[in-house]
Short mmCIF file of C-alpha atoms in Angstrom, two decimals:
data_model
loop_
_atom_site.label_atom_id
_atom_site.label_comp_id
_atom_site.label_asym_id
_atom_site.label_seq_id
_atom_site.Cartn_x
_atom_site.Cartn_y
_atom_site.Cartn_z
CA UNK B 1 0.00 0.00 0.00
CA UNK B 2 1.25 3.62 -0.67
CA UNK B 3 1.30 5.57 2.47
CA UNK B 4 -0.78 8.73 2.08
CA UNK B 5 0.94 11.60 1.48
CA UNK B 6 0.39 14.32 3.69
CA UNK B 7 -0.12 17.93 1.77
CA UNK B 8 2.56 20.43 3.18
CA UNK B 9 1.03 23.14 4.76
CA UNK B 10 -0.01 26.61 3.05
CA UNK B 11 2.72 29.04 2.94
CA UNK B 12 1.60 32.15 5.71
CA UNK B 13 0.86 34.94 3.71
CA UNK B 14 3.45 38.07 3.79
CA UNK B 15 2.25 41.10 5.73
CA UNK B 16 3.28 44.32 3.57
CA UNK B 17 2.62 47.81 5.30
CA UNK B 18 2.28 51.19 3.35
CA UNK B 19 2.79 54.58 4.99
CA UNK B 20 1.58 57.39 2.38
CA UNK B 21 1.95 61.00 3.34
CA UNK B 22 0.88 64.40 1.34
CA UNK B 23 2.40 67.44 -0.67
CA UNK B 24 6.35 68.15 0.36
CA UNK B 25 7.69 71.51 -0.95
CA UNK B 26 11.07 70.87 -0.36
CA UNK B 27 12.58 74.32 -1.08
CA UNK B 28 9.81 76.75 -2.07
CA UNK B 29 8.98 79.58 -4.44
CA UNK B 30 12.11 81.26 -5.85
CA UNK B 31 11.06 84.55 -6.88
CA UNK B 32 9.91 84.88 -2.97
CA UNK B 33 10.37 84.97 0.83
CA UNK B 34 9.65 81.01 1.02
CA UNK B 35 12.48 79.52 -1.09
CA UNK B 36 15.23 81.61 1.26
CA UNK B 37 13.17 80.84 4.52
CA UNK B 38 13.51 76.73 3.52
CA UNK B 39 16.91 77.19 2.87
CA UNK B 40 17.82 79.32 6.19
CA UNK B 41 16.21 76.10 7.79
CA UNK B 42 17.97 73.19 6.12
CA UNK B 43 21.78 75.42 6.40
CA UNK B 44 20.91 75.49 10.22
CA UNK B 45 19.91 72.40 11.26
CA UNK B 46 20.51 69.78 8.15
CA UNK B 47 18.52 67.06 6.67
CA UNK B 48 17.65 64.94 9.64
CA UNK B 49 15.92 68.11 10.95
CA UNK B 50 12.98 67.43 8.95
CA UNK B 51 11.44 64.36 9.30
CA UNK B 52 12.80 63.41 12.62
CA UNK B 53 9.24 63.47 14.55
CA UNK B 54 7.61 61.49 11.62
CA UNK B 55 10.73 59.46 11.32
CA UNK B 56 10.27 56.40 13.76
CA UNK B 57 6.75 55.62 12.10
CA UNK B 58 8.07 55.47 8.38
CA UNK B 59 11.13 53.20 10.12
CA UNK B 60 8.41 50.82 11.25
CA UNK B 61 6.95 50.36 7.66
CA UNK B 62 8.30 48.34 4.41
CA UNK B 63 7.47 51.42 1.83
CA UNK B 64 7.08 55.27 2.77
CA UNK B 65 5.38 57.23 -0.06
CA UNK B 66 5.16 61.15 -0.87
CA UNK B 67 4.29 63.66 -3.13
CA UNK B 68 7.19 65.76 -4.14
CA UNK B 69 5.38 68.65 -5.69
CA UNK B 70 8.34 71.06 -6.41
CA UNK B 71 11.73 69.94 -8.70
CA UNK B 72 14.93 69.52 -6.75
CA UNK B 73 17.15 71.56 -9.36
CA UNK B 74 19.90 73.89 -10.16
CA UNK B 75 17.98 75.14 -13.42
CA UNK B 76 17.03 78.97 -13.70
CA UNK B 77 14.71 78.97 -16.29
CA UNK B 78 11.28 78.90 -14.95
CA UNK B 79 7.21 78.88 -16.52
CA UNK B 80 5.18 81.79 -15.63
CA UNK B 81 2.97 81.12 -13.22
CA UNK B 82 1.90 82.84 -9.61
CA UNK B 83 4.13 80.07 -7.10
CA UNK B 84 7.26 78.52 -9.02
CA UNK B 85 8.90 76.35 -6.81
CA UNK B 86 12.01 74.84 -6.38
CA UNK B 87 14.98 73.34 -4.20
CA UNK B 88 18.57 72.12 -4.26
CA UNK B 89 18.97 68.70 -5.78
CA UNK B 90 20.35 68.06 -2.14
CA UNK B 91 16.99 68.33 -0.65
CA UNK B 92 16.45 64.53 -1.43
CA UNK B 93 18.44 63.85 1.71
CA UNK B 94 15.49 65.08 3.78
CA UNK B 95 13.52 62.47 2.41
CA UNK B 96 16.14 59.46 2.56
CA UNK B 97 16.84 60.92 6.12
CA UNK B 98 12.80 60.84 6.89
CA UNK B 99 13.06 56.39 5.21
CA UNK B 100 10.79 57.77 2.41
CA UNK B 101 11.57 55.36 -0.42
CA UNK B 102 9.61 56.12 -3.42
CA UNK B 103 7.73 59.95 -4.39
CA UNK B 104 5.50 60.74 -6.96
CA UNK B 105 6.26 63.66 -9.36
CA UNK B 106 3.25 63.78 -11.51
CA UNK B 107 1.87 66.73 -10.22
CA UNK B 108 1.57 70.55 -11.17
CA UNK B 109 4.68 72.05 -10.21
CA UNK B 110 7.34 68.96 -11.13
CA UNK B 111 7.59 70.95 -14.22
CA UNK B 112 8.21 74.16 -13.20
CA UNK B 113 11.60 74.46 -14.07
CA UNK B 114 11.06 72.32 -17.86
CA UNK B 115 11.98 69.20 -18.60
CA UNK B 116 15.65 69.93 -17.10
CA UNK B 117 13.79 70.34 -13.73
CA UNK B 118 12.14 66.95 -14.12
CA UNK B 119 15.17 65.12 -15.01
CA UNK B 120 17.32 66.88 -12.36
CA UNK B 121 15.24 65.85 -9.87
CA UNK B 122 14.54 62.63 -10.85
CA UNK B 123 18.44 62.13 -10.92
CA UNK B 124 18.57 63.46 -7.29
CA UNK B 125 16.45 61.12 -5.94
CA UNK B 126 18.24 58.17 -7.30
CA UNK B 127 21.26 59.05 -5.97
CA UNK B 128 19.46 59.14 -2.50
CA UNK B 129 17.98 55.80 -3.19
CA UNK B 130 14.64 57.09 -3.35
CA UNK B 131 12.52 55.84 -6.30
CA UNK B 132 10.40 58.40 -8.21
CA UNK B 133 7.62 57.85 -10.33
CA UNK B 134 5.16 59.45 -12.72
CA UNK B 135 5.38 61.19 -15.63
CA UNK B 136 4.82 57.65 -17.57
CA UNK B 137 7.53 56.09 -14.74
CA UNK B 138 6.37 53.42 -13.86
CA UNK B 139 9.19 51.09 -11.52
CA UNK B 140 8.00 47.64 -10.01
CA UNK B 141 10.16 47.84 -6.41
CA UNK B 142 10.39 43.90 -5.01
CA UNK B 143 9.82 44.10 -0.93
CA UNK B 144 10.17 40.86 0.74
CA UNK B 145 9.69 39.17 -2.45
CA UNK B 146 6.33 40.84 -3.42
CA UNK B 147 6.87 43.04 -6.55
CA UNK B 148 4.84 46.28 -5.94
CA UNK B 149 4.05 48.39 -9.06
CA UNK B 150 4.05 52.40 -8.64
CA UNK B 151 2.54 54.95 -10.80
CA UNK B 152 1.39 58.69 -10.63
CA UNK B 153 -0.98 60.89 -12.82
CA UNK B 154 -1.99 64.34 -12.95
CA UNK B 155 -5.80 64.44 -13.99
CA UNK B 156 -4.76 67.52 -16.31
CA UNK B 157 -2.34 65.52 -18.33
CA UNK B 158 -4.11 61.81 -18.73
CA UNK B 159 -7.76 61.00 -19.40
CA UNK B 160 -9.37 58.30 -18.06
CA UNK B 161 -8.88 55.67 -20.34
CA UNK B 162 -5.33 56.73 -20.58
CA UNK B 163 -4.74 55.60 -16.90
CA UNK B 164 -6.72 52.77 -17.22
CA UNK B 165 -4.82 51.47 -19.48
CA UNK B 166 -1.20 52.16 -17.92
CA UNK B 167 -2.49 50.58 -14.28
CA UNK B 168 -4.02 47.45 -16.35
CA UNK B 169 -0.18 47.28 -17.95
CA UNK B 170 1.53 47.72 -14.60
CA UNK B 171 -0.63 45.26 -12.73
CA UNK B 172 0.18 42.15 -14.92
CA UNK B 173 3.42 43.21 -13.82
CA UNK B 174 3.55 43.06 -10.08
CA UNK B 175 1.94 41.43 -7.70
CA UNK B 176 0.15 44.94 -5.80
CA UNK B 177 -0.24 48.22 -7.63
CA UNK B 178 -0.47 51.61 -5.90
CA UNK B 179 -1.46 54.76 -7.47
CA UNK B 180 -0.92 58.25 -6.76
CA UNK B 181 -3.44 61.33 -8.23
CA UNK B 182 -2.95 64.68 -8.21
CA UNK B 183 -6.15 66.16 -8.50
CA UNK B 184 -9.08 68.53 -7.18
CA UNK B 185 -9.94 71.58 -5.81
CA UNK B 186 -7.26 73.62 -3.97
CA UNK B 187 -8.69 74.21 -0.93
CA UNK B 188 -11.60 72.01 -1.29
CA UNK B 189 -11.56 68.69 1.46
CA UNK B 190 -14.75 67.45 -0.63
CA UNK B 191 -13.72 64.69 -3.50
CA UNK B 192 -14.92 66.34 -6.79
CA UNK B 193 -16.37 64.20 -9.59
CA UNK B 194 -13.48 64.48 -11.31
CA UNK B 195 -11.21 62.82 -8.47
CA UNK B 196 -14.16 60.07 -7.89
CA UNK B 197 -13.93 59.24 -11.80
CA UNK B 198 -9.77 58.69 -11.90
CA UNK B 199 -9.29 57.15 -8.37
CA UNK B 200 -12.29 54.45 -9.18
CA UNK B 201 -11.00 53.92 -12.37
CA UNK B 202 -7.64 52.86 -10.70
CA UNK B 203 -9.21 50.70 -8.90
CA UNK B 204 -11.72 48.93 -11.65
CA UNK B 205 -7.73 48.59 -13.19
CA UNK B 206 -5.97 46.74 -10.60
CA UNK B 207 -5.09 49.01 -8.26
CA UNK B 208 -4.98 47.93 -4.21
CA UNK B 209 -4.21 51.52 -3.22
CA UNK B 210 -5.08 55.35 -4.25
CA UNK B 211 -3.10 58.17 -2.92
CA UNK B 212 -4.77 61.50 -3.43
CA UNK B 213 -3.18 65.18 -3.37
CA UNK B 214 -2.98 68.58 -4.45
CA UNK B 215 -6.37 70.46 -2.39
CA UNK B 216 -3.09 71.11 -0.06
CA UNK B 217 -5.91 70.21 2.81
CA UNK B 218 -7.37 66.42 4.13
CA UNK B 219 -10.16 64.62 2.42
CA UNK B 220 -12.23 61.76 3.21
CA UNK B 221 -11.34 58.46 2.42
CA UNK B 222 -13.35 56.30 1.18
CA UNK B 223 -13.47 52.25 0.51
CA UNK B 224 -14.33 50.83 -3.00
CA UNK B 225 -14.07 47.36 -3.84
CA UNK B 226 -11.75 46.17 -1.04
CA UNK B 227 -9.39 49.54 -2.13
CA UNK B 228 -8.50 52.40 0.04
CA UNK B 229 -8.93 55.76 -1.83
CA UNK B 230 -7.31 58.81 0.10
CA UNK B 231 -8.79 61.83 -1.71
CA UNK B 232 -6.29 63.95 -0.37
CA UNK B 233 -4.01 63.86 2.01
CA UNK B 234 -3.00 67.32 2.67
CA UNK B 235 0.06 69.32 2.53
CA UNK B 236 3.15 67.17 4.83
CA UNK B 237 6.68 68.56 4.54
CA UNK B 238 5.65 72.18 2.65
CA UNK B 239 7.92 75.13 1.93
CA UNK B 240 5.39 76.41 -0.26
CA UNK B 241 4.06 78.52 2.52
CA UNK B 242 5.46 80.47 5.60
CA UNK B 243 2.43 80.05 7.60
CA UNK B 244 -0.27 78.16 6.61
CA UNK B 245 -3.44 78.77 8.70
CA UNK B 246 -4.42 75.17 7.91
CA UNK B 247 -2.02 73.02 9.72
CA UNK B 248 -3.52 69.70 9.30
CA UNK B 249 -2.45 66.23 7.55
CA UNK B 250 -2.12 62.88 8.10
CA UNK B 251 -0.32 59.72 7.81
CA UNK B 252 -2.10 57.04 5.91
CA UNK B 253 -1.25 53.49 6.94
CA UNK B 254 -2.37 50.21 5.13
CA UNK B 255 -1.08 46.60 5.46
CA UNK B 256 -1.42 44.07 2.95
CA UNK B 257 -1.55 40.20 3.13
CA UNK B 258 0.19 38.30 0.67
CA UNK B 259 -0.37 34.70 -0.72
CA UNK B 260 -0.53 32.88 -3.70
CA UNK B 261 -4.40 34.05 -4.04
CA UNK B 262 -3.65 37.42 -4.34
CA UNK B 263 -3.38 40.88 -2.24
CA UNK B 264 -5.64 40.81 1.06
CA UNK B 265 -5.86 44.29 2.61
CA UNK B 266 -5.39 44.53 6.42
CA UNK B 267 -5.64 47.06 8.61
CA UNK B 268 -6.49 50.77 7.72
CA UNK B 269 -4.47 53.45 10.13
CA UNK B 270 -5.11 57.27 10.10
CA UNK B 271 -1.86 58.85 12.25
CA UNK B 272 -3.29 62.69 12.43
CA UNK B 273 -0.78 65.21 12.33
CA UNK B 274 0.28 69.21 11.76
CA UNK B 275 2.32 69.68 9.06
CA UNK B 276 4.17 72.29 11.91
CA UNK B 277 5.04 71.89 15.59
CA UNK B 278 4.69 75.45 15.83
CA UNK B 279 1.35 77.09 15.58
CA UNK B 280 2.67 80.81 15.06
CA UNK B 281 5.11 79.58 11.80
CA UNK B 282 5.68 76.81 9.82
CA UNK B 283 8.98 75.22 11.01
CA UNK B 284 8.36 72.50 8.19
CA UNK B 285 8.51 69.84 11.12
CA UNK B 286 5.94 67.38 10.73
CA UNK B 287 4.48 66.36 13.93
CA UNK B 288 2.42 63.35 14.90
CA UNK B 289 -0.98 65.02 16.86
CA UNK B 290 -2.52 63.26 20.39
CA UNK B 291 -5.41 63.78 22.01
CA UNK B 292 -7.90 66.31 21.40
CA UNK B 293 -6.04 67.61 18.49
CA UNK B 294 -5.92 63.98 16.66
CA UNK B 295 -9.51 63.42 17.71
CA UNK B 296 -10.47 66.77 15.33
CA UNK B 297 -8.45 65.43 12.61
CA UNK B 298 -9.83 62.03 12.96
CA UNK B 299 -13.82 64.03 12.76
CA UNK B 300 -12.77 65.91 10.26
CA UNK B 301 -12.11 63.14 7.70
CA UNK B 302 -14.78 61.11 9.01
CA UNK B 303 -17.38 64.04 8.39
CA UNK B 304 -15.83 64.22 4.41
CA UNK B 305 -16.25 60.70 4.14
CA UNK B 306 -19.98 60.59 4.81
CA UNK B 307 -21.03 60.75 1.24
CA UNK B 308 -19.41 57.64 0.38
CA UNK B 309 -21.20 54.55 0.31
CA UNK B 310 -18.08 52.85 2.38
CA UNK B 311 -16.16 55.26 4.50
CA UNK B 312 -13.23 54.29 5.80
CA UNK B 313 -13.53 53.05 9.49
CA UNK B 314 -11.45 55.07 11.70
CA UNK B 315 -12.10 53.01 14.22
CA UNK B 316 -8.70 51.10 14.70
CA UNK B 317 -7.33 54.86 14.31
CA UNK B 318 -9.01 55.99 17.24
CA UNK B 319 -8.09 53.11 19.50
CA UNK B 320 -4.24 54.07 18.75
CA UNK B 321 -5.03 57.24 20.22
CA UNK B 322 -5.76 55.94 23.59
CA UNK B 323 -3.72 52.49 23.24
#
């Protein structure tokens, strides 16, 4: 008789955390007061300055993304346009000093210094090991043997269909594909039609996770066939402006499980913070907010998110608050 053979046992899946942050200006506009004011700053006290409160919960994660809306470049030439911004190609330290590892640059100011702009700072983040994407950039980084697919869009410069098709192409890919949208209504916490339409389309593509940004202010977040969709998630590290009045972001957090039948989201972490320590300036310290302050920024999203049909539950969110 042949002895029976007994089936190994399923692999465990592999638990894959995201931590996604908003708009850094790293640098600011040239022609004014805020490009000297971030550069005062970083001469001072040097890269690790920046990131160091936010630092220990990007450590904790296996990818850290951002929005780097502003080239790092030594070009001159600039567009027209009201706020130009800019910083030193050396800026990317602040990022690789913060354990960011990949930024989008498909926004509305990665340009603002031409192509040369683009490419510079592109360039700069390689050398600080930090992966960009956009622009039709589309890397596939492999973290603990999953291969995760990246890619940005600005709604002004891709329809629809357009990004349908480039997630679709990235997803056969990679194993997990996360996309990044810059797109709304400056000022405006409310998801327009416009941002509904791209982010869902992601998602009816392949993507497990939306990123939204450019309102320079939170948005709800909503859940759409098993996806997270951040609508916006606010200005971060921002040299764009010496004192905003609006001083809230967050951190969005979002683990993954892993197996050979597919991508499993996990848990869903808001980590409320001011894009400040100091009320009176903007010291371009991101801070991580407790109590009563957290509790606002936890409301707030949770009242933008009631017109979803799934809102996010910030439940798990407010439990780390008191934990």
């Amino acid at each position: 008789m042949t002895p029976a053979v007994t089936p190994a046992p399923a692999a465990a899946p592999t638990l894959l955390t995201i931590s996604a942050a908003g708009d850094c200006t790293l640098g600011g506009d040239a022609g004014g007061r805020t490009y000297a004011a971030f550069a005062g700053v970083w001469k001072k006290n040097g890269a690790d300055y920046f990131f160091q409160n936010v630092r220990p919960i990007f450590e904790e994660d296996d990818l850290t993304i951002v929005d780097l809306e502003g080239p790092l470049t030594t070009a001159t030439s600039h567009r027209e346009k009201e706020f130009a911004f800019k910083g030193d190609p050396s800026y990317a330290r602040i990022l690789a000093s913060g354990s960011v590892e990949a930024a989008n640059l498909a926004n509305n100011h990665a340009k603002d210094y031409y192509g040369k702009g683009l490419t510079d700072t592109a360039n700069a983040l390689k050398k600080a090991e930090i992966s960009p994407f956009g622009w039709g950039n589309s890397p596939v980084l492999e973290i603990k043997g999953i291969k995760v697919g990246l890619c940005g869009f600005g709604v002004w410069y891709v329809s629809v269909d357009q990004l349908k098709k480039q997630v679709a192409a990235l997803k056969k890919r990679c194993d997990l594909v996360i996309v990044s949208i810059h797109g709304g209504e400056e000022g405006e916490g409310r998801a327009t039609k416009a941002q509904r339409n791209y982010a869902r389309a992601a998602v009816n593509a392949g993507a497990a996770l939306v990123l939204g940004h450019h309102p320079h202010v939170v948005g709800g977040i909503e859940v759409y066939k098993g996806a997270v969709i951040a609508y916006s998630l606010g200005n971060f590290c921002f040299g764009g402006n010496l004192n905003p009045a609006d001083k809230d972001t967050f951190i969005l957090r979002q683990t993954f499980a892993v197996d050979a039948g597919g991508v499993t989201p996990l848990e869903t972490l808001v980590i409320p913070c001011a894009i400040s320590g100091s009320k009176k300036k903007n010291d371009y310290q991101p801070v991580p907010l407790s109590g009563a302050d957290a509790e606002r920024v936890l409301d707030r999203i949770e009242k933008l998110s009631k017109g979803f049909d799934t809102p996010a539950d910030l439940t798990a969110s407010r439990a780390r608050l008191t934990g």
